[in-house]
């Protein structure tokens, strides 16, 4: 296995176990390469994160087009946001990376974050526009707001898929038009999900 492949495999394991802020030195050690080799392949943490999750982002973007072809307007958007929840609740590193990407200020974006935003924005915007044209979602809602809200829900859920799914259902009620109530699954009041652990404190913007 080449150095780059070993680094990607080690980073994927570390990010999933410890989050996207895990030590890059530890990743290099786990891949049995020196720090210089890591930085030669991945000059920044963001570059490494983008490389590790490139396939997942491509899958999410491709799924948006598939859902648009398969599902009615409104339901396709809901299904795609639930897919984001599914991916981010199952992988801590991806969850951290999504949250960080949508928390960072525009003037602090790296090329990797900019590309991440561009890809997800272009993939999901048609789903939102279809839902708005069909009168299912308010016209003042922006796709970046929905993706940012969804990733924040995934972080709050802390890997608990049923709880995150319930939060997303509640959040989507707030962006629906009155005429859309009762027309698809998002109108059904979600069943309570009982939790015993404490809710995590939200991190302040920019940290």
XYZ file of C-alpha atoms in Angstrom:
207
model
C 0.000 0.000 0.000
C 1.390 3.386 -0.959
C 1.975 6.162 1.562
C -1.044 8.187 0.436
C -3.359 5.208 0.742
C -1.996 4.355 4.188
C -2.504 7.945 5.310
C -6.099 8.004 4.052
C -6.896 4.704 5.760
C -5.316 5.822 9.037
C -7.064 9.201 8.884
C -10.463 7.603 8.219
C -10.068 5.376 11.280
C -8.874 8.243 13.464
C -11.544 10.709 12.348
C -14.326 8.195 12.946
C -12.992 7.255 16.381
C -11.894 10.657 17.688
C -13.378 13.286 15.392
C -11.945 15.571 12.732
C -9.699 17.382 15.242
C -7.604 14.305 15.998
C -3.822 14.731 16.021
C -2.207 14.690 12.595
C 0.982 13.423 14.229
C -0.944 10.399 15.479
C -2.329 9.800 11.995
C 1.161 9.863 10.493
C 2.377 7.468 13.184
C -0.539 5.087 12.581
C 0.233 5.116 8.845
C 3.903 4.394 9.616
C 5.130 7.497 7.796
C 6.814 10.688 8.923
C 5.091 14.032 9.395
C 6.876 15.403 6.334
C 5.300 12.685 4.202
C 1.842 13.514 5.543
C 2.208 17.226 4.790
C 3.667 16.527 1.359
C 0.491 14.685 0.399
C -1.928 16.805 2.461
C -0.612 20.321 3.223
C -3.539 21.149 5.534
C -5.982 19.329 7.784
C -8.801 20.456 5.487
C -7.066 18.850 2.500
C -6.811 15.547 4.371
C -10.443 15.689 5.499
C -11.615 16.482 1.967
C -9.644 13.536 0.570
C -10.937 11.119 3.218
C -14.586 12.017 2.621
C -14.502 12.787 -1.110
C -16.297 9.554 -1.986
C -19.054 10.152 0.579
C -19.635 13.692 -0.672
C -19.781 12.434 -4.255
C -22.331 9.827 -3.171
C -24.492 12.426 -1.423
C -24.400 14.684 -4.465
C -25.253 11.843 -6.853
C -28.080 10.752 -4.559
C -29.669 14.193 -4.855
C -30.065 13.710 -8.607
C -31.394 10.174 -8.160
C -33.966 11.263 -5.585
C -35.106 14.101 -7.810
C -35.899 11.561 -10.524
C -37.572 9.083 -8.170
C -39.528 11.104 -5.601
C -42.228 13.803 -5.769
C -41.230 17.411 -5.193
C -40.785 18.073 -1.496
C -40.348 14.433 -0.594
C -37.094 14.283 -2.570
C -35.678 17.161 -0.527
C -36.747 15.556 2.742
C -35.262 12.210 1.713
C -31.937 13.826 0.804
C -31.670 15.705 4.096
C -32.385 12.449 5.923
C -29.587 10.849 3.916
C -27.236 13.579 5.153
C -28.384 12.786 8.695
C -27.759 9.089 8.088
C -24.200 9.608 6.853
C -23.234 12.129 9.505
C -24.709 10.294 12.486
C -22.881 7.093 11.510
C -19.478 8.753 11.089
C -18.158 11.138 13.721
C -15.415 12.524 11.496
C -17.799 13.333 8.661
C -20.193 14.923 11.155
C -17.430 17.123 12.576
C -16.257 18.064 9.092
C -19.758 19.044 7.939
C -20.372 21.126 11.045
C -17.021 22.891 10.708
C -17.603 23.580 7.008
C -20.935 25.289 7.702
C -19.707 27.174 10.759
C -16.632 28.776 9.206
C -16.854 32.384 8.044
C -16.798 32.941 4.289
C -13.515 34.869 4.410
C -11.860 31.972 6.265
C -12.838 29.243 3.807
C -10.117 27.024 2.415
C -10.290 25.809 -1.204
C -11.466 22.428 0.085
C -14.341 23.940 2.068
C -15.299 26.163 -0.866
C -15.467 23.126 -3.155
C -17.476 21.186 -0.555
C -20.013 24.015 -0.385
C -20.167 24.317 -4.168
C -20.774 20.610 -4.732
C -23.492 20.185 -2.106
C -25.124 23.491 -3.032
C -25.358 22.597 -6.722
C -26.604 19.085 -5.982
C -29.311 20.024 -3.490
C -30.557 23.356 -4.839
C -32.763 21.730 -7.536
C -34.497 19.688 -4.825
C -35.329 22.839 -2.883
C -36.465 24.737 -5.968
C -38.769 21.870 -6.947
C -40.265 21.844 -3.451
C -40.761 25.613 -3.511
C -42.293 25.550 -6.997
C -44.732 22.882 -5.816
C -45.732 25.036 -2.842
C -44.278 22.623 -0.291
C -41.490 24.788 1.162
C -41.385 28.504 1.909
C -39.764 30.581 -0.833
C -37.521 32.477 1.602
C -35.588 29.323 2.551
C -32.040 28.873 1.239
C -30.399 25.485 0.652
C -27.278 26.414 2.629
C -29.528 27.220 5.584
C -31.141 23.791 5.340
C -27.826 21.950 5.049
C -26.343 23.961 7.908
C -29.407 23.220 10.041
C -29.225 19.530 9.181
C -25.549 19.230 10.118
C -26.183 21.075 13.389
C -28.957 18.583 14.147
C -26.580 15.703 13.432
C -24.071 17.173 15.884
C -26.719 17.676 18.551
C -27.889 14.102 18.045
C -24.311 12.964 18.770
C -24.633 9.784 16.716
C -28.188 8.998 17.886
C -29.993 8.511 14.560
C -33.605 8.283 15.861
C -33.174 11.454 17.916
C -31.523 13.336 15.039
C -34.279 12.153 12.708
C -36.931 13.482 15.081
C -35.175 16.851 15.334
C -35.003 17.074 11.545
C -38.730 16.324 11.268
C -39.503 19.092 13.741
C -37.191 21.512 11.924
C -38.751 20.785 8.544
C -42.161 21.682 9.944
C -40.840 25.217 10.285
C -39.992 25.614 6.592
C -43.153 24.101 5.147
C -45.915 26.202 3.644
C -49.326 26.036 5.292
C -50.827 24.551 2.125
C -48.339 21.650 2.271
C -49.452 20.438 5.692
C -50.712 16.880 5.569
C -49.352 16.213 2.070
C -46.201 14.235 2.904
C -44.412 12.442 5.694
C -42.878 15.534 7.231
C -46.298 16.706 8.396
C -46.763 13.753 10.731
C -45.861 14.679 14.311
C -42.744 12.665 15.178
C -42.867 10.177 18.020
C -40.858 11.257 21.057
C -37.436 9.680 21.430
C -36.461 9.243 25.065
C -32.872 10.062 25.932
C -31.068 9.751 29.221
C -27.722 11.339 28.438
C -27.076 15.055 28.660
C -27.300 17.216 25.585
C -23.918 18.522 24.382
C -23.272 22.244 24.689
C -23.182 23.928 21.266
C -19.802 25.305 20.281
C -19.667 29.073 19.644
C -19.343 30.116 16.016
C -15.819 30.402 14.787
C -14.180 28.055 17.316
